[in-house]
Coordinates of C-alpha atoms and ligand atoms in Angstrom, one line a residue:
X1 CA 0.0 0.0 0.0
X2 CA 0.9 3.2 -1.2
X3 CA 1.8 6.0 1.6
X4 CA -0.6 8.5 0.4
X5 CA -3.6 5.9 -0.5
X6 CA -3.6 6.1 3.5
X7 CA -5.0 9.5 3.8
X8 CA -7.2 9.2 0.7
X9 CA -10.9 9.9 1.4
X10 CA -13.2 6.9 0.3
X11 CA -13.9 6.8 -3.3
X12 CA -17.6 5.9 -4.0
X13 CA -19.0 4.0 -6.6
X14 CA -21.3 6.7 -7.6
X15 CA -22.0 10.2 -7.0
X16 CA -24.7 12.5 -8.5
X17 CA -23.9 15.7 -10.0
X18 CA -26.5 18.6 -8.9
X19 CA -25.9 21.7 -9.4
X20 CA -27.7 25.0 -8.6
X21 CA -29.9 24.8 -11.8
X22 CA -31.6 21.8 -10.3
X23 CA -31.9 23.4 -6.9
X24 CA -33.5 26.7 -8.7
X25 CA -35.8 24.7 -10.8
X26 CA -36.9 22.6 -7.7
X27 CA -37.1 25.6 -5.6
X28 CA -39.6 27.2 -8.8
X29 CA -41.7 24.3 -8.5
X30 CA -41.8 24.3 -4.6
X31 CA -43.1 28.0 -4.7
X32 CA -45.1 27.4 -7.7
X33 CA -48.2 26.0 -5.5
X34 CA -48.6 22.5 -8.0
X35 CA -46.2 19.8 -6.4
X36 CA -47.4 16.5 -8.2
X37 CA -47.5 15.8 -11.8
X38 CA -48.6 18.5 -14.1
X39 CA -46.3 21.1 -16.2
X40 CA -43.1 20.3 -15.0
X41 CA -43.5 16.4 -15.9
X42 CA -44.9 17.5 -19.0
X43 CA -42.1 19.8 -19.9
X44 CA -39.6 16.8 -19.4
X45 CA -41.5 14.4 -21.1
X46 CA -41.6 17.0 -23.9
X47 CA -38.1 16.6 -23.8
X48 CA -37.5 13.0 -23.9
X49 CA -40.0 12.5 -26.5
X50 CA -38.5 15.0 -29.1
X51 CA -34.8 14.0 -28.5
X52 CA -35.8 10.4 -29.4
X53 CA -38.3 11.3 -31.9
X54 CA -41.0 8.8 -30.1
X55 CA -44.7 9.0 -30.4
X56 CA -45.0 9.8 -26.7
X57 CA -43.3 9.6 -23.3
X58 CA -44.8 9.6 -19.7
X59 CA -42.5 10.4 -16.6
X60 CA -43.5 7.9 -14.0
X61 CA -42.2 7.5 -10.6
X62 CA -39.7 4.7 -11.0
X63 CA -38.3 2.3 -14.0
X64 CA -39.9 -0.4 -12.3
X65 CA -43.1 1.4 -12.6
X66 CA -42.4 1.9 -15.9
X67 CA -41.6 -1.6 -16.9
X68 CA -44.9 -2.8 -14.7
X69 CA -47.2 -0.1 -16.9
X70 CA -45.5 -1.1 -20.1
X71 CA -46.2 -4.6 -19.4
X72 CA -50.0 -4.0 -18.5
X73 CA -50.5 -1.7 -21.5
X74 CA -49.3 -4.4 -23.9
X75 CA -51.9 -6.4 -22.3
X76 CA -49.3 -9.4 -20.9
X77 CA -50.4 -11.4 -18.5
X78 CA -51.2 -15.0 -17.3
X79 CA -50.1 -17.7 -19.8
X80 CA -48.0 -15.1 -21.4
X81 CA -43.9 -16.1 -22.0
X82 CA -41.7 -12.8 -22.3
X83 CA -38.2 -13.5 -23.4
X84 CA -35.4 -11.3 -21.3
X85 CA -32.0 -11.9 -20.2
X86 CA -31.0 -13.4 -17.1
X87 CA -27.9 -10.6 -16.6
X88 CA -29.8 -7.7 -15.5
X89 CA -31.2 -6.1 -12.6
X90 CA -34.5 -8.1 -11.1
X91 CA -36.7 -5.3 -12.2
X92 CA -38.1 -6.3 -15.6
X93 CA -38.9 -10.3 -14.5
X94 CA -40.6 -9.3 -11.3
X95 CA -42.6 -6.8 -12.9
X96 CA -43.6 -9.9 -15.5
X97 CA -44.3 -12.1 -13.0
X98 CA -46.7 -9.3 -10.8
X99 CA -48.6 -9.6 -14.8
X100 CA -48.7 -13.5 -14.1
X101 CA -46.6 -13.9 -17.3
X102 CA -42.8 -15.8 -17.3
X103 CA -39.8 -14.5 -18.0
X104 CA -37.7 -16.4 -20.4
X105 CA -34.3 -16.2 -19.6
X106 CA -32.0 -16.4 -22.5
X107 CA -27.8 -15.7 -22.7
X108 CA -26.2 -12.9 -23.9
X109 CA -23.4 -12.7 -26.3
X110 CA -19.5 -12.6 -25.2
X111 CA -18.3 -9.1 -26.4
X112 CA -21.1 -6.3 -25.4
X113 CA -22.9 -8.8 -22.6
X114 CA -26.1 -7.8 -24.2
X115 CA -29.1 -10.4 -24.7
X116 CA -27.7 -12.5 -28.0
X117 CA -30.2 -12.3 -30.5
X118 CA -30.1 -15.8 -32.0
X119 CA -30.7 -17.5 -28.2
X120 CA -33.7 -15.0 -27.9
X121 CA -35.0 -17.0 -31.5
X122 CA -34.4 -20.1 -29.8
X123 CA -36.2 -19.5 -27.1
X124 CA -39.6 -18.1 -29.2
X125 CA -42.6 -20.7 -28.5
X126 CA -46.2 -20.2 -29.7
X127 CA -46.7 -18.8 -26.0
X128 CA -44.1 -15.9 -26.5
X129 CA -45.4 -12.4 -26.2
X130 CA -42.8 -10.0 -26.5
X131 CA -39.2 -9.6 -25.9
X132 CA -37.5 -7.4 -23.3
X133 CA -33.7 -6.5 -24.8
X134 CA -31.4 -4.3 -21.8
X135 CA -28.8 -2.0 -23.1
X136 CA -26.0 -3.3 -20.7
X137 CA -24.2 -0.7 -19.1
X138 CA -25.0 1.4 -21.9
X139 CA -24.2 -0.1 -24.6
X140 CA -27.4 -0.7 -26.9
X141 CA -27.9 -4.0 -27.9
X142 CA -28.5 -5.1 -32.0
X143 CA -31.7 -2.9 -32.1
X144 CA -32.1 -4.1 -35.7
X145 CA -31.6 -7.6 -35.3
X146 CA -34.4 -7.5 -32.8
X147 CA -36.9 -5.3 -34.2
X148 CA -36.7 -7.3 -37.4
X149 CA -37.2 -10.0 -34.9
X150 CA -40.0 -9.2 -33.2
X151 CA -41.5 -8.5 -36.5
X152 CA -40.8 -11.7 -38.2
X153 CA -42.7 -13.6 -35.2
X154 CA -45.6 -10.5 -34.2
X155 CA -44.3 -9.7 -31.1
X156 CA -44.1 -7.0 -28.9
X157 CA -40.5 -5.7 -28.6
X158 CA -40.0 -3.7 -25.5
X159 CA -36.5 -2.0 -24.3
X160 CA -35.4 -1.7 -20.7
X161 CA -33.2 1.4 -21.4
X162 CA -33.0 1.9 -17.9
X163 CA -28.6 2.5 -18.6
X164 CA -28.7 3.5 -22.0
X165 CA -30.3 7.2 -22.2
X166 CA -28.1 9.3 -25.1
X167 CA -26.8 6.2 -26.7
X168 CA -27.0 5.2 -29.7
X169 CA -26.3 1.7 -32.5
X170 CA -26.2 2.1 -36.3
X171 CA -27.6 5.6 -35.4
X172 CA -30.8 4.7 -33.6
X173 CA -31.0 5.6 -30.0
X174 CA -31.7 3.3 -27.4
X175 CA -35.2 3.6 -26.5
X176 CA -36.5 5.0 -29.7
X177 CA -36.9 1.5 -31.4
X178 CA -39.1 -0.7 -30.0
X179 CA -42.8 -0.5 -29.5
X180 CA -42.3 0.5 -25.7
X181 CA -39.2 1.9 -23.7
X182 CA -38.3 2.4 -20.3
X183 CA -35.4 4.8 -18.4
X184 CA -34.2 5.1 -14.9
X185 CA -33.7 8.1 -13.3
X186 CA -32.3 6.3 -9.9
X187 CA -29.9 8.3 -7.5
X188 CA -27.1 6.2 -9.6
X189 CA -28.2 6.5 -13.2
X190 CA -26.5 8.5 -15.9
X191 CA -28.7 11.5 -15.3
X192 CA -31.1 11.1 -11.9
X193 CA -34.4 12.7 -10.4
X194 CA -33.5 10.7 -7.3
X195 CA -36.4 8.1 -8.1
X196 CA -37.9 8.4 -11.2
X197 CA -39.2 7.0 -14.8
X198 CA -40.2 7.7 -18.2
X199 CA -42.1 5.3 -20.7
X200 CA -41.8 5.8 -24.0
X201 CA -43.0 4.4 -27.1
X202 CA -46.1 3.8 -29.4
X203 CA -48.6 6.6 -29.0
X204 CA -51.6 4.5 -28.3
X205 CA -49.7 2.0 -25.3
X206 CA -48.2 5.2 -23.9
X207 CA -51.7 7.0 -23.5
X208 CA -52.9 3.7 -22.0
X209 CA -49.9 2.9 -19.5
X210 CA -51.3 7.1 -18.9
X211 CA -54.2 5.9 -17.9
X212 CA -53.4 2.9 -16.3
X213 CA -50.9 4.9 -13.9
X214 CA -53.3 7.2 -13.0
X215 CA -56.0 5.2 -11.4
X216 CA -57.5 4.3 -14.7
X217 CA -59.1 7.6 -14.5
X218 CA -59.9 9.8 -17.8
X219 CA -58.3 12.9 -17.4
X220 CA -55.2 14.4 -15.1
X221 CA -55.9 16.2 -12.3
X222 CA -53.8 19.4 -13.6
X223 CA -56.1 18.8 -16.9
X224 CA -59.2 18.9 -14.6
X225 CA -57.7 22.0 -11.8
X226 CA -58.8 25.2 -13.1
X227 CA -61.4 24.0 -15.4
X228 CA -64.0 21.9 -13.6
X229 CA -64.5 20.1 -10.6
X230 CA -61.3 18.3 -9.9
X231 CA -64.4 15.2 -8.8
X232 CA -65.4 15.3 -12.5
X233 CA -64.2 12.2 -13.7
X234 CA -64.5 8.8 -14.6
X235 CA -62.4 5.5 -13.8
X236 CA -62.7 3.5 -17.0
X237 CA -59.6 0.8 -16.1
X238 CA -58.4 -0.6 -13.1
X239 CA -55.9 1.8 -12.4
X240 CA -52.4 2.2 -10.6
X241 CA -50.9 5.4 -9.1
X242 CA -46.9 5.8 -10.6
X243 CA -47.0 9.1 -11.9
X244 CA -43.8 11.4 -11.4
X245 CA -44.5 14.4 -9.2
X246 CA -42.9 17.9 -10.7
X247 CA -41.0 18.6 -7.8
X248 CA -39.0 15.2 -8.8
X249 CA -39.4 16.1 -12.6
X250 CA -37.9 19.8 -11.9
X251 CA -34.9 18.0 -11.3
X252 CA -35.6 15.8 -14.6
X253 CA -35.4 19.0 -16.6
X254 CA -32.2 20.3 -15.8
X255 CA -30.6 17.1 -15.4
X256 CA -31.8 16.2 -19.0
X257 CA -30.2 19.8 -20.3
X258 CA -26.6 18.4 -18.6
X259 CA -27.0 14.7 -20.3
X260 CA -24.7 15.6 -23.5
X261 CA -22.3 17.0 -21.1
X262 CA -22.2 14.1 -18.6
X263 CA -22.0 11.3 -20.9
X264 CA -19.0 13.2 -22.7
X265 CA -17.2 12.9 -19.2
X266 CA -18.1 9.4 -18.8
X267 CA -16.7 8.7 -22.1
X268 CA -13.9 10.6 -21.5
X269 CA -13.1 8.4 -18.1
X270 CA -13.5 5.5 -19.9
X271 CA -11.5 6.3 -22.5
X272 CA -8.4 6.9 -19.6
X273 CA -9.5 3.7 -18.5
X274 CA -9.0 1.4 -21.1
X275 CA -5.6 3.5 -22.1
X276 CA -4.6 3.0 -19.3
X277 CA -5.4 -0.6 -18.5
X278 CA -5.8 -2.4 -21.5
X279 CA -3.1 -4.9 -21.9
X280 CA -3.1 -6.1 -18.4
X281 CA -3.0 -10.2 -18.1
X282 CA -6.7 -11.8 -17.8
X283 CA -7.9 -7.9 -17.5
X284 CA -10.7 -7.3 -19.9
X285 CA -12.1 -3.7 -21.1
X286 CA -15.0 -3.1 -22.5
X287 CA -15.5 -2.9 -25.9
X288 CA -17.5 -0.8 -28.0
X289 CA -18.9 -1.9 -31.3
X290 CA -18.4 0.4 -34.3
X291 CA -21.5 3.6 -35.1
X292 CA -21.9 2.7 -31.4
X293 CA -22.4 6.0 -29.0
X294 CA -21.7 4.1 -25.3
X295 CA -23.7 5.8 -22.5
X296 CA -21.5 4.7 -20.4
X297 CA -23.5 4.0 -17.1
X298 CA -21.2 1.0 -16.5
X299 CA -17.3 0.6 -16.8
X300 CA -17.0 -2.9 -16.8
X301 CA -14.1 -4.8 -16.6
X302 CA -14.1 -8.5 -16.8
X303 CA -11.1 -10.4 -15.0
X304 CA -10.3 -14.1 -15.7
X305 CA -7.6 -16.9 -15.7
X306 CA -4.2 -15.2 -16.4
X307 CA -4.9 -12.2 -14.4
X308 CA -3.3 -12.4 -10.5
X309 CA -6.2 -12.0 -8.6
X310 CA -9.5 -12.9 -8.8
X311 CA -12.7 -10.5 -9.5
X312 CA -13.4 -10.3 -5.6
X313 CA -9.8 -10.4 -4.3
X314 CA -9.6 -7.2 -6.7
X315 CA -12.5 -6.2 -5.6
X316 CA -11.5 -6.6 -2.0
X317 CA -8.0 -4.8 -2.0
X318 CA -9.5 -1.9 -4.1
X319 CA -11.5 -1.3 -0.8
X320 CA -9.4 -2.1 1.7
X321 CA -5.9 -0.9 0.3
X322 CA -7.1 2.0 -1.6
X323 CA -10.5 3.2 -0.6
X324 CA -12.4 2.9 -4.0
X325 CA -16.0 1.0 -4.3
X326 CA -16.5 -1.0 -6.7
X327 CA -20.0 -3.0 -8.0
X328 CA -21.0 -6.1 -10.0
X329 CA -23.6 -6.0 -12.8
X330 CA -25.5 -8.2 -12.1
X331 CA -26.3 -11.6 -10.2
X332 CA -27.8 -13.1 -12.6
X333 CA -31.6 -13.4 -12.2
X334 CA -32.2 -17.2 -12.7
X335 CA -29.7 -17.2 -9.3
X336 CA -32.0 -15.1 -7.2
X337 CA -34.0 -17.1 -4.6
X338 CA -37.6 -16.5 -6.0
X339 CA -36.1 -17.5 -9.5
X340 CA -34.2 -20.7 -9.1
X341 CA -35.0 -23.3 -11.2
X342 CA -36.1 -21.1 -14.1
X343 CA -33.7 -21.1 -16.3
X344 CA -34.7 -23.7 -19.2
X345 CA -31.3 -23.5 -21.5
X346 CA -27.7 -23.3 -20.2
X347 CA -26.8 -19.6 -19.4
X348 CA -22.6 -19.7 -19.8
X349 CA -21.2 -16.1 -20.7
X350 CA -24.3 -15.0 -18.2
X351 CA -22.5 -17.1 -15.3
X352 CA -18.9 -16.3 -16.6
X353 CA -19.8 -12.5 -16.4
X354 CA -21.6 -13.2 -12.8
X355 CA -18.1 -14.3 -11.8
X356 CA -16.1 -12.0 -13.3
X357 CA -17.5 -9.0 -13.9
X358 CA -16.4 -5.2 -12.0
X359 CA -17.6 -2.0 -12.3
X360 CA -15.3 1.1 -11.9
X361 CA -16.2 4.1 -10.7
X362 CA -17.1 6.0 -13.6
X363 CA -19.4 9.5 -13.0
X364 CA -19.0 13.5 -14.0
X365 CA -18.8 14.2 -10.5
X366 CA -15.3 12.2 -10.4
X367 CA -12.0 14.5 -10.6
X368 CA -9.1 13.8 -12.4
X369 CA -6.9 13.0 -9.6
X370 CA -10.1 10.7 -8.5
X371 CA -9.3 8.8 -12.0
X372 CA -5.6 8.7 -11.5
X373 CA -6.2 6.9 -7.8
X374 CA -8.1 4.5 -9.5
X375 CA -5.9 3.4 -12.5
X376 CA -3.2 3.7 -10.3
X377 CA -4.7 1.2 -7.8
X378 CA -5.2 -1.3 -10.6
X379 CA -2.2 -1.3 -12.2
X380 CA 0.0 -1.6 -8.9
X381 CA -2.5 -4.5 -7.6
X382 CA -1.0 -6.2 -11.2
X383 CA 2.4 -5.4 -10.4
X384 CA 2.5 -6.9 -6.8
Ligands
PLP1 C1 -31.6 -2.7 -16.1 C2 -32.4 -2.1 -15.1 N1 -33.8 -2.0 -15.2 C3 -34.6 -1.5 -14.3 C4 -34.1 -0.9 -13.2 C5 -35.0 -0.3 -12.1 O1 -34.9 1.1 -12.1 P1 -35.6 1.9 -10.9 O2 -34.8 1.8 -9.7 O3 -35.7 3.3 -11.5 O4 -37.0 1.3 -10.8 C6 -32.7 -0.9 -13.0 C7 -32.1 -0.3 -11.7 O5 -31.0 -0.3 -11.5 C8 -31.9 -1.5 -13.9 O6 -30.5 -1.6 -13.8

């Protein structure tokens, strides 16, 4: 250990960048007398919706919201399969299985860890309903291999986006492809709202999941404030209640503004990264595919055999010795407790990844000296 790693403050694994453009815009909507969902969501779905050039978008108050919505909008439900990988966060399956559908775990490919197209065809049955690709980390999966998919077999493609807002494959941006979307605005996402959601996608399953995430009622309180009786309305679905309030959506706004910005600094970090570390025995960087724009949510590194540590012992001495977090993306789903057993095919790069797989820090709010402690961590845990 390094003298001066001693006295270094702890290095998280993420830290949001909020500035006093978020704090005004809150602080607008505080004094503004309308605190739940109304013009400030609507200004930052407005935003969303033209930068991806969707039919619609509706700011909800989580991805997992989103994903639930999306799945009752597209009318899945009991009998239903959805194919999805098994390397990605629990949200998507256990939103399937609140629908009484059954998530279809397939593997993804070796090189971008992203659901593998020709397992998801595999895995199609008469009782397959739609597939849910994840942009891993960022980086968007092969958005035309999977629309063309989806269309080939009439089903519903739907993209958990919830790492991949501002990039791009074969210029299409993630989320603007399939017939429904969903982004994460979570305290550690690329940009954040604290807890927050947007849906996007088809005009007519957007309005619906509206609906549906409103109580099933007909019209939005800030249509039905000012107007008419706010008890004029009708409930004409069996509603939820996940809509985004606008003091969380201020924060959406200005966040969304900074997005370009940030995800040039995450590139930027990664790029220092992989100069940096690339070359190192049984160290893996990422790589990024050709006409690919990374968003760069995750920096992951993948250790194996030939490298002189494992993934945790890395892991370990990167907290101990040096004070920097790390994370793992993800443990695989079919591993979870609730979802043992349900795995139908052999799931190898998804277990290889579970076992090696690390993710750097890698956020604007990191300085350079933050990046430097980090590469130089890594590199002297190589030359012990
Ligand atoms: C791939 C993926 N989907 C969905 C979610 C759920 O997002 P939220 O916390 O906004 O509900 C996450 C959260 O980390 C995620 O990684």
């Amino acid at each position: 250990m390094s003298q001066s790693s001693q006295t270094l403050p702890f290095l998280p694994w993420n830290r949001p960048s909020i500035g006093d453009e978020e704090i005004a815009e809150v602080t607008d909507t505080l004094r503004s007398g309308w605190l739940t969902h109304g013009p400030k969501a609507a200004l930052f779905e407005q935003a969303v919706r033209d930068a991806l050039g969707v039919a619609d978008a509706f700011a909800v108050s989580s991805c997992t919201a989103a994903l639930h919505l999306a799945f009752l909008s597209a009318s899945i439900g009991t009998g239903d399969e959805v194919i999805t990988p098994s390397l990605t966060f629990c949200a998507a399956p256990n939103a399937l299985l609140q629908t009484g559908a059954r998530p279809v775990f397939v593997d993804v490919e070796p090189v971008t860890y992203n659901i593998d197209p020709q397992a998801a065809e595999a895995a199609i049955t008469e009782r397959t309903k739609a597939i849910v690709v994840m942009h891993y980390g960022g980086h968007p999966c092969d958005l035309r291999a999977f629309r063309k998919l989806a269309d080939d077999h009439g089903l519903l493609l739907i993209e958990d986006a919830a790492h991949a807002l501002h990039a791009s494959r074969d210029g299409q941006r993630a989320g603007s492809v399939g017939d429904l979307a969903v982004f994460s605005f979570y305290a550690n996402k690329v940009m954040t709202t604290g807890e927050g959601g947007m849906l996007v996608g088809r005009g007519e399953l957007v309005q619906r999941a509206r609906l549906l995430g409103r109580h099933g009622i007909d019209s939005s309180i800030w249509q039905r404030h000012g107007t008419h009786s706010t008890a004029d309305y009708e409930v004409i679905m069996p509603g939820l209640k996940y809509v985004m309030p606008d003091v969380t959506a201020a924060i959406g706004v200005q966040q969304f503004r900074k997005l370009p910005a940030f995800t040039a600094r995450r590139a930027g970090i990664a790029a220092a990264y992989t100069r940096e570390l690339a070359g190192l025995p049984g160290l893996h960087v990422p790589t990024v595919l050709p006409d690919v724009e990374h968003g760069w949510f995750l920096y992951s590194l993948f250790i194996g055999p030939g490298a002189p540590l494992t993934r945790d012992q890395v892991a370990e001495h990167l907290r101990d010795q040096y004070k920097i977090a790390t994370s793992q993306h993800f443990r695989p789903v079919h591993t979870l407790q609730i979802y043992s057993g349900s795995a139908v095919a052999p799931l190898p790069v998804t277990e290889c990844a579970a076992a090696q797989q690390l993710s750097l820090p890698c956020y604007p709010a990191m300085t350079d000296p933050q990046i430097t402690q980090v590469i130089t961590a890594i590199r002297a845990l190589w030359e012990r």
